[in-house]
Amino acid sequence: MIKTENVVKLFHSHGTTVRAVDGVSAEVAEGEVVVVIGPSGSGKSTFLRCINGLEIFDEGHIIIDGVDLADKKTNINKVRAEVGMVFQQFNLFPHKTVAENLTLAQCRVRKRSKEEAEKKALMLLEKVGIPEKAQEYPSRLSGGQQQRVAIARALAMDPKVMLFDEPTSALDPEMVGEVLDVMKQLAREGMTMVVVTHEMGFAREMADRVIFMDEGKVVEVGTPEHFFTNPQEERAKLFLKQVL
Amino acid sequence: MKGSQNTWPWKLLLVAILLVIAAGTWGAVSKIDYKWRWYRIPQYFLYFAEDAQKIPFDGTVVSISTDQKSTTVNLLSETGEKVAVSIATDSLKVSEGEELFEDDTVGFDREWRLGPLTKGLWTTLWLSAISSVFALFLGLVTGLARVSQNVTMRGLAMMYVEVIRGTPLLVQIFIAYFFLGTVFDLSRNVCGIGALALFAGAYTAEIVRAGIQAIPKGQMEAARSLGMTVPQTMMDIILPQAFKKILPPLSGQFISLIKDSSLVSVIAITDLTKSGREIITSTFATFEVWLVVAAMYLLVTSLLSQIVFYMERRLAVSD
């Protein structure tokens, strides 16, 4: 489903160049849940953002469902419509109601009729557990509810892959659970997911594979049992000691 | 010091200060022996015109017919030409069969007409309205160009904004009229509107740019991640939110535009200000006219403020 080869992303600031993502090669199979963990500044979010073209990477290839993002002829909008993204800060559209948040891209990008889009929106709000908020504006919702709406908004496009960029990091602790529950449900339904998170519990329970990144590089890849109980690399051991 | 403290002593002070200012002005004006003639002002808003209706040839009155409001006099010339003249009934000066010479008065036609102040206000209003529309369009395009990735667009937009903001409007109006107007053979109205629109457009562009940049980056990213194109995102996500943010400065800009439009009077467009000047040349009621003109501008601008205030409240529902 997703294949990355030697992806490099450089950031230039004040005359110095930082290799934020430094030659990351990874593969995500269909239906697989891959959790990317690592200390902050390890490039995991940047890597995730490269996958749907929010960051333009400098070297390497990212191939999604057979389409190479590095290819100049690739229509990035088409790719993005197939790749759902959930942000740390939710990024709901504050001037639109919850229902409109879910229908807008369906109508504009998928060219669905308003009725069809609304039906889909309501169905998805049901799924994330807040159908009663359809006509509210996002500012009236709690953080957890907003993030669930954001997940529903991404799902409304029928994506083949879902990317989660620290979806629970901006939430109050008591709201983390409701968002993780929705994500777990999605994983069980067989959605292909790449999740950048600090929720080790989620990684342990749901991940098919864990990718540990540090300083822009993939340090260790493995199943959660293996990674959490018997990490091979020193940096991974150190990281786990700090977070667990 | 909670909010509900007694404020009426301060309100009294406010009234007292205003009274002192008014009394001071009054005292100063009475010293210079100015004769106020307020009664001459209303006619410049609306007046009752009386036009003499005259027979255009030598001839006779054939018939006179009267309905409730007016009287129609049918006239016949010696050469057989027929003309009907409509006049006010009580101003009839001829009788049936009477013979008249050319330019004899048949009677008077009376009607209410708009005076120069009203007409001038109307000119100011439509001039400002049309300029505002163009300015908004120009400002939007330039503002978008200012935040675009394209270096050429960004450069052009920046130059336009810098040139306009760095020169006085009065000079721009002169250039628009005496230079561009002459070279491209443009009417004074086109020059006036063009100068105002270009001027306000540059400021609007900066407001638009600031408004767009005030929208969090995540909004663009979220929309793009859903597969929406940049124009779609601009139209559906960024600009509606930016518009809400920039409504107060934008309305300030258009209020400024109404006031700045008074400068087009220098290229002989008969707006409110020019009408005021013309009335003064015939009445010498300098004080009254300028005070009235100022009050009329104030009325228009405060009305606009009220409308914007109402719009802001309507747009605040999603906050």
Coordinates of C-alpha atoms in Angstrom, one line a residue:
Chain A
M1 CA 0.0 0.0 0.0
I2 CA 2.7 2.5 1.0
K3 CA 6.3 2.0 0.2
T4 CA 9.0 4.6 0.9
E5 CA 12.6 4.4 -0.3
N6 CA 15.4 6.5 1.1
V7 CA 13.2 9.5 1.8
V8 CA 15.2 12.6 2.7
K9 CA 13.7 15.9 3.9
L10 CA 15.9 18.8 4.5
F11 CA 15.0 21.9 6.5
H12 CA 17.1 25.0 5.9
S13 CA 17.2 27.7 8.5
H14 CA 19.7 30.4 9.3
G15 CA 22.3 29.0 6.9
T16 CA 22.3 25.5 8.4
T17 CA 20.6 22.5 6.9
V18 CA 18.9 19.9 9.1
R19 CA 18.2 16.4 7.8
A20 CA 14.8 16.1 9.4
V21 CA 14.1 12.8 7.6
D22 CA 17.3 11.1 6.7
G23 CA 16.9 8.1 4.3
V24 CA 13.7 6.4 5.6
S25 CA 12.7 3.3 3.9
A26 CA 9.5 1.6 5.1
E27 CA 6.6 -0.4 3.9
V28 CA 3.0 -0.6 5.0
A29 CA 0.9 -3.4 3.7
E30 CA -2.8 -3.2 3.2
G31 CA -4.8 -3.5 6.4
E32 CA -1.6 -3.1 8.5
V33 CA -1.4 -0.7 11.5
V34 CA 2.1 0.8 11.8
V35 CA 2.9 2.9 14.8
V36 CA 5.8 5.3 14.5
I37 CA 7.4 6.3 17.8
G38 CA 10.5 8.2 18.8
P39 CA 11.6 11.2 20.8
S40 CA 10.4 14.6 19.7
G41 CA 12.5 16.0 16.8
S42 CA 13.1 12.5 15.5
G43 CA 11.4 13.4 12.2
K44 CA 8.5 11.0 12.6
S45 CA 5.8 13.8 12.0
T46 CA 7.8 15.2 9.1
F47 CA 8.0 11.7 7.6
L48 CA 4.2 11.3 8.0
R49 CA 3.6 14.6 6.4
C50 CA 5.7 13.6 3.4
I51 CA 3.4 10.7 2.8
N52 CA 0.5 12.9 1.8
G53 CA 2.7 15.6 0.3
L54 CA 2.2 18.3 3.0
E55 CA 6.0 18.3 3.0
I56 CA 7.9 18.1 -0.2
F57 CA 10.7 15.6 0.3
D58 CA 14.1 16.2 -1.3
E59 CA 15.2 12.7 -2.2
G60 CA 13.9 9.2 -2.5
H61 CA 10.5 7.8 -3.4
I62 CA 7.1 7.5 -1.7
I63 CA 4.8 5.1 -3.6
I64 CA 1.2 5.0 -2.5
D65 CA -1.0 2.4 -4.2
G66 CA 1.4 2.3 -7.1
V67 CA 1.7 6.1 -7.5
D68 CA 5.1 7.7 -7.0
L69 CA 4.9 11.1 -5.2
A70 CA 8.3 11.9 -6.5
D71 CA 7.1 11.7 -10.0
K72 CA 6.4 15.3 -11.3
K73 CA 3.3 14.1 -13.2
T74 CA 1.6 12.8 -10.1
N75 CA -1.5 14.7 -9.2
I76 CA -1.0 15.3 -5.5
N77 CA -4.6 16.2 -5.0
K78 CA -5.8 12.8 -6.2
V79 CA -3.3 11.1 -3.9
R80 CA -4.4 13.2 -0.9
A81 CA -8.0 12.3 -1.5
E82 CA -7.0 8.6 -1.0
V83 CA -4.9 9.4 2.1
G84 CA -6.8 10.6 5.2
M85 CA -4.9 12.7 7.6
V86 CA -5.7 13.5 11.3
F87 CA -3.8 16.3 12.9
Q88 CA -2.6 17.0 16.4
Q89 CA -4.5 20.3 16.4
F90 CA -7.7 18.8 14.8
N91 CA -7.8 21.6 12.2
L92 CA -11.5 21.6 11.8
F93 CA -13.0 24.4 9.8
P94 CA -14.3 26.7 12.5
H95 CA -16.7 28.6 10.2
K96 CA -18.6 25.5 9.2
T97 CA -20.8 23.2 11.2
V98 CA -19.7 19.7 12.0
A99 CA -21.8 18.3 9.2
E100 CA -20.4 20.8 6.7
N101 CA -16.9 19.9 7.8
L102 CA -17.7 16.4 6.7
T103 CA -19.5 17.2 3.5
L104 CA -17.4 19.9 2.0
A105 CA -14.6 17.8 0.5
Q106 CA -17.0 15.1 -0.5
C107 CA -18.9 17.5 -2.7
R108 CA -15.8 19.4 -3.9
V109 CA -13.4 16.6 -4.5
R110 CA -15.5 13.4 -4.8
K111 CA -18.2 15.3 -6.6
R112 CA -20.9 13.7 -4.5
S113 CA -24.4 15.1 -4.3
K114 CA -25.3 17.1 -1.2
E115 CA -27.8 14.4 0.0
E116 CA -25.3 11.6 -0.5
A117 CA -22.6 13.5 1.3
E118 CA -24.9 14.4 4.2
K119 CA -26.0 10.8 4.5
K120 CA -22.4 9.7 4.6
A121 CA -21.5 12.4 7.2
L122 CA -24.3 11.3 9.5
M123 CA -23.3 7.7 9.2
L124 CA -19.7 8.6 10.1
L125 CA -20.8 10.8 13.0
E126 CA -22.8 7.9 14.3
K127 CA -19.7 5.7 14.0
V128 CA -17.5 8.1 16.0
G129 CA -20.3 8.5 18.5
I130 CA -21.5 12.1 18.2
P131 CA -24.4 12.2 15.7
E132 CA -26.2 14.8 17.9
K133 CA -23.4 17.4 17.2
A134 CA -24.0 17.5 13.4
Q135 CA -25.4 21.0 13.4
E136 CA -23.0 22.5 16.0
Y137 CA -20.0 24.6 15.2
P138 CA -16.6 23.0 16.2
S139 CA -16.0 25.6 18.9
R140 CA -18.9 24.2 20.9
L141 CA -17.3 20.7 21.0
S142 CA -14.7 19.3 23.5
G143 CA -11.2 18.5 22.2
G144 CA -12.0 14.8 22.1
Q145 CA -15.2 15.4 20.2
Q146 CA -13.4 17.7 17.8
Q147 CA -10.7 15.1 17.1
R148 CA -13.4 12.4 16.5
V149 CA -15.1 14.8 14.0
A150 CA -11.7 15.2 12.3
I151 CA -11.3 11.5 12.0
A152 CA -14.8 11.3 10.6
R153 CA -14.0 14.1 8.2
A154 CA -11.0 12.2 6.8
L155 CA -13.0 8.9 6.6
A156 CA -15.7 10.7 4.6
M157 CA -13.4 10.6 1.6
D158 CA -13.2 6.8 1.8
P159 CA -9.4 6.9 2.1
K160 CA -7.3 3.8 1.5
V161 CA -4.9 4.8 4.2
M162 CA -5.3 6.9 7.3
L163 CA -2.4 8.9 8.7
F164 CA -2.5 10.1 12.3
D165 CA -0.1 12.8 13.5
E166 CA 0.0 12.6 17.3
P167 CA -3.8 12.6 17.4
T168 CA -4.1 12.6 21.2
S169 CA -1.2 15.0 22.1
A170 CA -3.3 18.1 22.3
L171 CA -6.1 16.5 24.3
D172 CA -6.9 16.7 28.0
P173 CA -6.0 13.3 29.5
E174 CA -9.7 12.3 30.1
M175 CA -10.4 12.7 26.4
V176 CA -7.6 10.6 25.1
G177 CA -9.5 7.3 25.6
E178 CA -12.5 8.2 23.4
V179 CA -10.2 9.1 20.5
L180 CA -8.1 6.0 20.9
D181 CA -11.3 3.9 21.0
V182 CA -12.4 5.2 17.6
M183 CA -8.9 4.5 16.2
K184 CA -9.0 1.0 17.6
Q185 CA -12.3 0.3 16.0
L186 CA -10.9 1.5 12.7
A187 CA -7.9 -0.7 13.0
R188 CA -10.1 -3.7 13.8
E189 CA -12.2 -3.0 10.7
G190 CA -9.0 -3.4 8.6
M191 CA -8.1 0.2 7.8
T192 CA -4.5 0.7 6.8
M193 CA -3.1 3.1 9.3
V194 CA 0.2 4.9 10.0
V195 CA 0.1 6.4 13.5
V196 CA 2.6 8.8 15.0
T197 CA 1.9 8.7 18.7
H198 CA 3.3 8.8 22.2
E199 CA 0.5 6.4 23.4
M200 CA 2.6 3.3 24.1
G201 CA -0.5 1.5 25.2
F202 CA -2.1 1.9 21.8
A203 CA 1.1 0.9 20.0
R204 CA 1.3 -2.2 22.1
E205 CA -2.3 -3.2 21.7
M206 CA -3.0 -2.3 18.1
A207 CA 0.2 -2.1 16.1
D208 CA 1.2 -4.8 13.7
R209 CA 4.6 -3.2 13.6
V210 CA 6.4 -0.5 15.4
I211 CA 8.9 1.8 13.7
F212 CA 11.2 3.6 16.1
M213 CA 12.8 6.7 14.7
D214 CA 15.6 8.9 16.0
E215 CA 17.4 11.8 14.3
G216 CA 15.6 11.3 11.1
K217 CA 16.5 7.7 10.7
V218 CA 14.7 4.4 11.3
V219 CA 16.5 2.9 14.2
E220 CA 14.5 -0.2 14.8
V221 CA 11.4 -2.0 13.3
G222 CA 9.6 -4.9 14.9
T223 CA 6.4 -6.3 16.3
P224 CA 5.2 -4.6 19.4
E225 CA 5.9 -7.6 21.6
H226 CA 9.4 -7.7 20.4
F227 CA 10.0 -4.0 20.5
F228 CA 8.6 -3.3 23.9
T229 CA 10.0 -6.4 25.6
N230 CA 13.3 -6.9 23.9
P231 CA 14.5 -3.9 21.9
Q232 CA 17.8 -4.4 20.2
E233 CA 19.2 -0.9 19.8
E234 CA 20.6 1.2 22.7
R235 CA 18.6 4.3 21.7
A236 CA 15.4 2.4 21.6
K237 CA 16.1 0.9 25.1
L238 CA 16.9 4.4 26.4
F239 CA 13.7 5.9 24.9
L240 CA 11.5 3.1 26.3
K241 CA 13.1 3.5 29.7
Q242 CA 12.1 7.2 29.7
V243 CA 8.5 6.8 28.4
L244 CA 7.4 3.6 30.1
Chain B
M1 CA -13.2 48.1 41.6
K2 CA -15.8 46.0 39.9
G3 CA -17.6 46.9 36.7
S4 CA -20.8 48.1 38.2
Q5 CA -19.5 51.3 39.7
N6 CA -21.4 54.5 39.5
T7 CA -20.6 56.1 36.1
W8 CA -23.1 59.0 36.1
P9 CA -20.7 61.6 37.6
W10 CA -18.4 60.9 34.6
K11 CA -21.3 61.2 32.2
L12 CA -22.1 64.5 33.7
L13 CA -18.5 65.6 33.3
L14 CA -18.7 64.5 29.6
V15 CA -21.8 66.7 29.1
A16 CA -20.1 69.5 30.9
I17 CA -17.0 69.3 28.7
L18 CA -19.2 69.3 25.6
L19 CA -21.1 72.3 26.8
V20 CA -17.9 74.2 27.5
I21 CA -16.7 73.4 23.9
A22 CA -20.0 74.6 22.5
A23 CA -20.1 77.7 24.6
G24 CA -16.5 78.5 23.7
T25 CA -17.2 78.1 20.0
W26 CA -20.3 80.2 20.3
G27 CA -18.5 83.0 22.1
A28 CA -15.7 83.0 19.6
V29 CA -18.1 83.1 16.6
S30 CA -20.2 85.9 18.1
K31 CA -17.0 88.0 18.4
I32 CA -16.3 88.0 14.7
D33 CA -19.8 89.3 13.8
Y34 CA -20.9 86.5 11.5
K35 CA -24.5 86.5 10.5
W36 CA -25.9 83.0 10.5
R37 CA -28.4 82.3 7.8
W38 CA -29.5 78.8 8.4
Y39 CA -32.8 79.4 6.7
R40 CA -31.0 79.5 3.4
I41 CA -29.8 76.0 3.7
P42 CA -32.9 73.8 3.3
Q43 CA -33.5 74.9 -0.3
Y44 CA -30.2 73.3 -1.3
F45 CA -31.6 70.0 -0.3
L46 CA -35.0 70.2 -1.9
Y47 CA -36.8 73.2 -3.5
F48 CA -40.0 74.0 -5.1
A49 CA -39.2 75.0 -8.7
E50 CA -41.5 77.3 -10.7
D51 CA -40.8 77.3 -14.5
A52 CA -42.7 79.7 -16.8
Q53 CA -44.3 77.9 -19.7
K54 CA -44.2 80.0 -22.8
I55 CA -45.8 79.7 -26.2
P56 CA -43.1 78.8 -28.8
F57 CA -44.8 80.7 -31.6
D58 CA -47.4 83.4 -32.5
G59 CA -50.8 81.7 -32.2
T60 CA -54.1 81.3 -30.4
V61 CA -55.4 79.3 -27.4
V62 CA -57.6 76.6 -28.9
S63 CA -58.9 75.0 -25.7
I64 CA -58.1 74.7 -22.0
S65 CA -58.9 71.5 -20.1
T66 CA -58.5 71.1 -16.4
D67 CA -58.2 68.0 -14.2
Q68 CA -57.5 67.9 -10.5
K69 CA -53.9 68.7 -10.5
S70 CA -53.0 70.5 -13.7
T71 CA -54.3 72.3 -16.6
T72 CA -53.5 71.5 -20.2
V73 CA -53.6 74.4 -22.7
N74 CA -53.8 73.5 -26.4
L75 CA -52.1 76.1 -28.7
L76 CA -52.3 76.5 -32.4
S77 CA -49.9 78.5 -34.5
E78 CA -50.7 80.6 -37.6
T79 CA -49.0 77.9 -39.7
G80 CA -51.2 75.1 -38.2
E81 CA -48.7 73.7 -35.7
K82 CA -50.2 72.3 -32.5
V83 CA -48.7 72.3 -29.1
A84 CA -50.1 71.3 -25.7
V85 CA -48.6 73.0 -22.6
S86 CA -49.2 71.6 -19.1
I87 CA -49.2 74.1 -16.2
A88 CA -50.5 74.5 -12.6
T89 CA -54.2 75.3 -12.6
D90 CA -54.0 78.4 -10.4
S91 CA -51.2 79.9 -12.6
L92 CA -53.3 80.1 -15.8
K93 CA -52.7 83.4 -17.4
V94 CA -54.6 83.0 -20.7
S95 CA -58.2 82.3 -21.7
E96 CA -59.7 80.3 -24.6
G97 CA -59.6 82.1 -27.9
E98 CA -56.9 84.5 -26.8
E99 CA -54.2 85.5 -29.3
L100 CA -50.6 85.3 -28.1
F101 CA -47.2 86.3 -29.4
E102 CA -44.1 84.0 -29.2
D103 CA -42.7 83.7 -25.7
D104 CA -45.8 85.0 -23.9
T105 CA -46.3 83.2 -20.6
V106 CA -49.1 80.7 -20.6
G107 CA -48.7 79.8 -16.9
F108 CA -46.3 78.2 -14.5
D109 CA -45.2 74.6 -14.1
R110 CA -44.3 73.8 -10.4
E111 CA -42.5 70.8 -9.0
W112 CA -40.2 69.7 -6.2
R113 CA -36.6 69.3 -7.2
L114 CA -33.5 67.9 -5.5
G115 CA -31.0 70.6 -4.6
P116 CA -27.3 70.5 -5.1
L117 CA -26.5 69.1 -1.6
T118 CA -28.8 66.1 -2.3
K119 CA -27.4 65.7 -5.8
G120 CA -23.8 66.1 -4.5
L121 CA -24.5 63.5 -1.8
W122 CA -25.8 61.1 -4.4
T123 CA -22.7 61.6 -6.5
T124 CA -20.5 61.0 -3.5
L125 CA -22.4 57.8 -2.7
W126 CA -22.3 56.2 -6.1
L127 CA -18.8 57.3 -6.7
S128 CA -17.7 55.7 -3.4
A129 CA -19.8 52.6 -4.1
I130 CA -18.4 51.9 -7.5
S131 CA -14.8 52.7 -6.3
S132 CA -15.4 50.4 -3.3
V133 CA -16.4 47.5 -5.5
F134 CA -13.3 47.9 -7.7
A135 CA -11.1 48.5 -4.7
L136 CA -12.4 45.3 -3.1
F137 CA -11.7 43.3 -6.2
L138 CA -8.3 44.9 -6.7
G139 CA -7.5 44.4 -3.0
L140 CA -8.5 40.8 -3.1
V141 CA -6.5 40.0 -6.2
T142 CA -3.5 41.9 -5.0
G143 CA -3.8 40.5 -1.5
L144 CA -3.8 37.0 -3.0
A145 CA -0.8 37.8 -5.2
R146 CA 1.0 39.1 -2.1
V147 CA 0.8 35.6 -0.4
S148 CA 1.3 33.6 -3.6
Q149 CA 4.3 31.4 -4.3
N150 CA 4.9 33.1 -7.7
V151 CA 7.7 35.7 -7.5
T152 CA 6.5 37.8 -10.4
M153 CA 3.0 38.1 -8.9
R154 CA 4.4 38.9 -5.5
G155 CA 6.7 41.5 -7.0
L156 CA 4.0 43.2 -9.0
A157 CA 1.7 43.3 -6.1
M158 CA 4.3 44.7 -3.8
M159 CA 5.3 47.4 -6.2
Y160 CA 1.7 48.5 -6.7
V161 CA 1.1 48.7 -3.0
E162 CA 4.3 50.6 -2.3
V163 CA 3.8 53.1 -5.1
I164 CA 0.2 53.9 -4.0
R165 CA 0.9 54.0 -0.3
G166 CA 4.0 56.2 -0.9
T167 CA 2.2 59.0 -2.8
P168 CA -0.6 61.4 -1.8
L169 CA -4.1 60.6 -3.0
L170 CA -4.4 64.2 -4.2
V171 CA -1.4 63.8 -6.5
Q172 CA -2.7 60.4 -7.7
I173 CA -6.0 62.1 -8.7
F174 CA -4.1 64.8 -10.6
I175 CA -2.0 62.1 -12.4
A176 CA -5.1 60.1 -13.2
Y177 CA -6.9 63.1 -14.6
F178 CA -4.3 65.3 -16.2
F179 CA -1.9 62.5 -17.3
L180 CA -3.7 59.2 -17.8
G181 CA -7.0 61.0 -18.6
T182 CA -5.4 63.0 -21.3
V183 CA -3.3 60.1 -22.8
F184 CA -6.1 57.6 -22.8
D185 CA -9.0 60.1 -23.3
L186 CA -10.9 59.2 -20.2
S187 CA -13.8 61.1 -18.6
R188 CA -13.3 62.8 -15.3
N189 CA -15.6 60.3 -13.6
V190 CA -13.6 57.4 -14.8
C191 CA -10.4 59.1 -13.6
G192 CA -11.9 59.9 -10.2
I193 CA -13.3 56.4 -9.7
G194 CA -10.0 54.9 -11.0
A195 CA -7.8 56.9 -8.7
L196 CA -10.0 56.2 -5.6
A197 CA -10.2 52.5 -6.4
L198 CA -6.5 52.2 -7.0
F199 CA -5.8 54.0 -3.8
A200 CA -8.2 52.1 -1.6
G201 CA -7.3 48.8 -3.4
A202 CA -3.7 49.1 -2.2
Y203 CA -4.7 49.4 1.4
T204 CA -7.4 46.7 1.0
A205 CA -4.7 44.4 -0.4
E206 CA -2.7 44.8 2.8
I207 CA -5.7 44.1 4.9
V208 CA -6.6 41.0 2.8
R209 CA -3.0 39.8 3.1
A210 CA -2.9 40.2 6.8
G211 CA -6.3 38.5 7.1
I212 CA -5.2 35.5 5.0
Q213 CA -1.9 35.2 7.0
A214 CA -3.9 35.3 10.3
I215 CA -5.6 32.0 9.4
P216 CA -3.7 29.1 11.0
K217 CA -1.6 27.1 8.6
G218 CA -3.4 24.0 9.7
Q219 CA -6.6 25.1 7.9
M220 CA -4.8 25.1 4.5
E221 CA -3.1 21.7 5.4
A222 CA -6.4 20.1 6.5
A223 CA -8.2 21.2 3.3
R224 CA -5.3 20.1 1.1
S225 CA -5.1 16.8 2.9
L226 CA -8.7 16.1 1.9
G227 CA -7.7 16.6 -1.7
M228 CA -9.0 20.1 -2.2
T229 CA -7.1 22.3 -4.6
V230 CA -5.5 25.6 -3.5
P231 CA -8.3 27.7 -5.2
Q232 CA -11.0 25.6 -3.6
T233 CA -9.3 25.9 -0.2
M234 CA -9.1 29.7 -0.7
M235 CA -12.7 30.1 -1.6
D236 CA -14.2 27.7 0.9
I237 CA -11.9 27.8 3.8
I238 CA -9.4 30.6 4.0
L239 CA -11.2 33.6 2.5
P240 CA -14.5 33.1 4.5
Q241 CA -12.6 33.0 7.7
A242 CA -10.2 35.8 6.7
F243 CA -13.2 38.0 5.7
K244 CA -14.7 37.7 9.2
K245 CA -11.3 38.8 10.7
I246 CA -10.8 41.7 8.3
L247 CA -14.4 43.1 8.4
P248 CA -13.6 45.8 10.9
P249 CA -10.4 47.1 9.2
L250 CA -12.1 46.7 5.8
S251 CA -15.1 48.8 6.8
G252 CA -12.7 51.4 8.2
Q253 CA -11.1 51.4 4.8
F254 CA -14.4 52.0 3.0
I255 CA -15.4 54.7 5.4
S256 CA -12.1 56.3 4.6
L257 CA -12.9 55.9 0.9
I258 CA -16.1 57.9 1.3
K259 CA -14.3 60.7 3.0
D260 CA -11.4 60.6 0.6
S261 CA -13.8 60.8 -2.3
S262 CA -14.2 64.5 -1.4
L263 CA -10.8 65.0 -3.1
V264 CA -12.2 64.3 -6.5
S265 CA -13.8 67.7 -6.3
V266 CA -10.5 69.1 -7.5
I267 CA -11.1 67.6 -10.9
A268 CA -14.5 69.2 -11.1
I269 CA -16.6 66.2 -10.2
T270 CA -19.7 67.7 -8.5
D271 CA -19.7 65.6 -5.4
L272 CA -20.9 66.7 -2.0
T273 CA -17.8 68.8 -1.3
K274 CA -17.8 70.6 -4.7
S275 CA -21.6 71.2 -4.3
G276 CA -20.8 72.8 -0.9
R277 CA -18.2 75.1 -2.5
E278 CA -20.6 76.1 -5.3
I279 CA -23.3 76.9 -2.8
I280 CA -20.9 79.1 -0.8
T281 CA -20.0 81.1 -3.9
S282 CA -23.7 82.1 -4.3
T283 CA -24.7 82.4 -0.6
F284 CA -21.5 83.2 1.3
A285 CA -23.0 81.0 4.1
T286 CA -19.6 79.5 4.5
F287 CA -20.0 78.3 8.1
E288 CA -23.5 76.8 7.7
V289 CA -22.6 75.0 4.4
W290 CA -19.4 73.4 5.6
L291 CA -21.1 72.3 8.9
V292 CA -23.9 70.8 7.0
V293 CA -21.6 69.1 4.5
A294 CA -19.6 67.6 7.4
A295 CA -22.8 66.4 9.1
M296 CA -23.9 64.7 5.9
Y297 CA -20.5 62.8 5.6
L298 CA -20.8 61.9 9.2
L299 CA -24.3 60.6 8.7
V300 CA -23.3 58.3 5.8
T301 CA -20.2 57.0 7.6
S302 CA -22.0 56.2 10.8
L303 CA -24.7 54.5 8.9
L304 CA -22.1 52.3 7.3
S305 CA -20.5 51.6 10.7
Q306 CA -23.8 50.5 12.0
I307 CA -24.4 48.1 9.1
V308 CA -20.9 46.6 9.6
F309 CA -21.5 46.2 13.3
Y310 CA -24.7 44.3 12.5
M311 CA -22.8 42.1 10.0
E312 CA -20.1 41.3 12.5
R313 CA -22.7 40.1 15.0
R314 CA -24.3 37.9 12.4
L315 CA -20.9 36.4 11.5
A316 CA -20.1 35.7 15.1
V317 CA -22.4 32.7 15.3
S318 CA -19.6 30.2 14.8
D319 CA -17.4 31.7 17.5

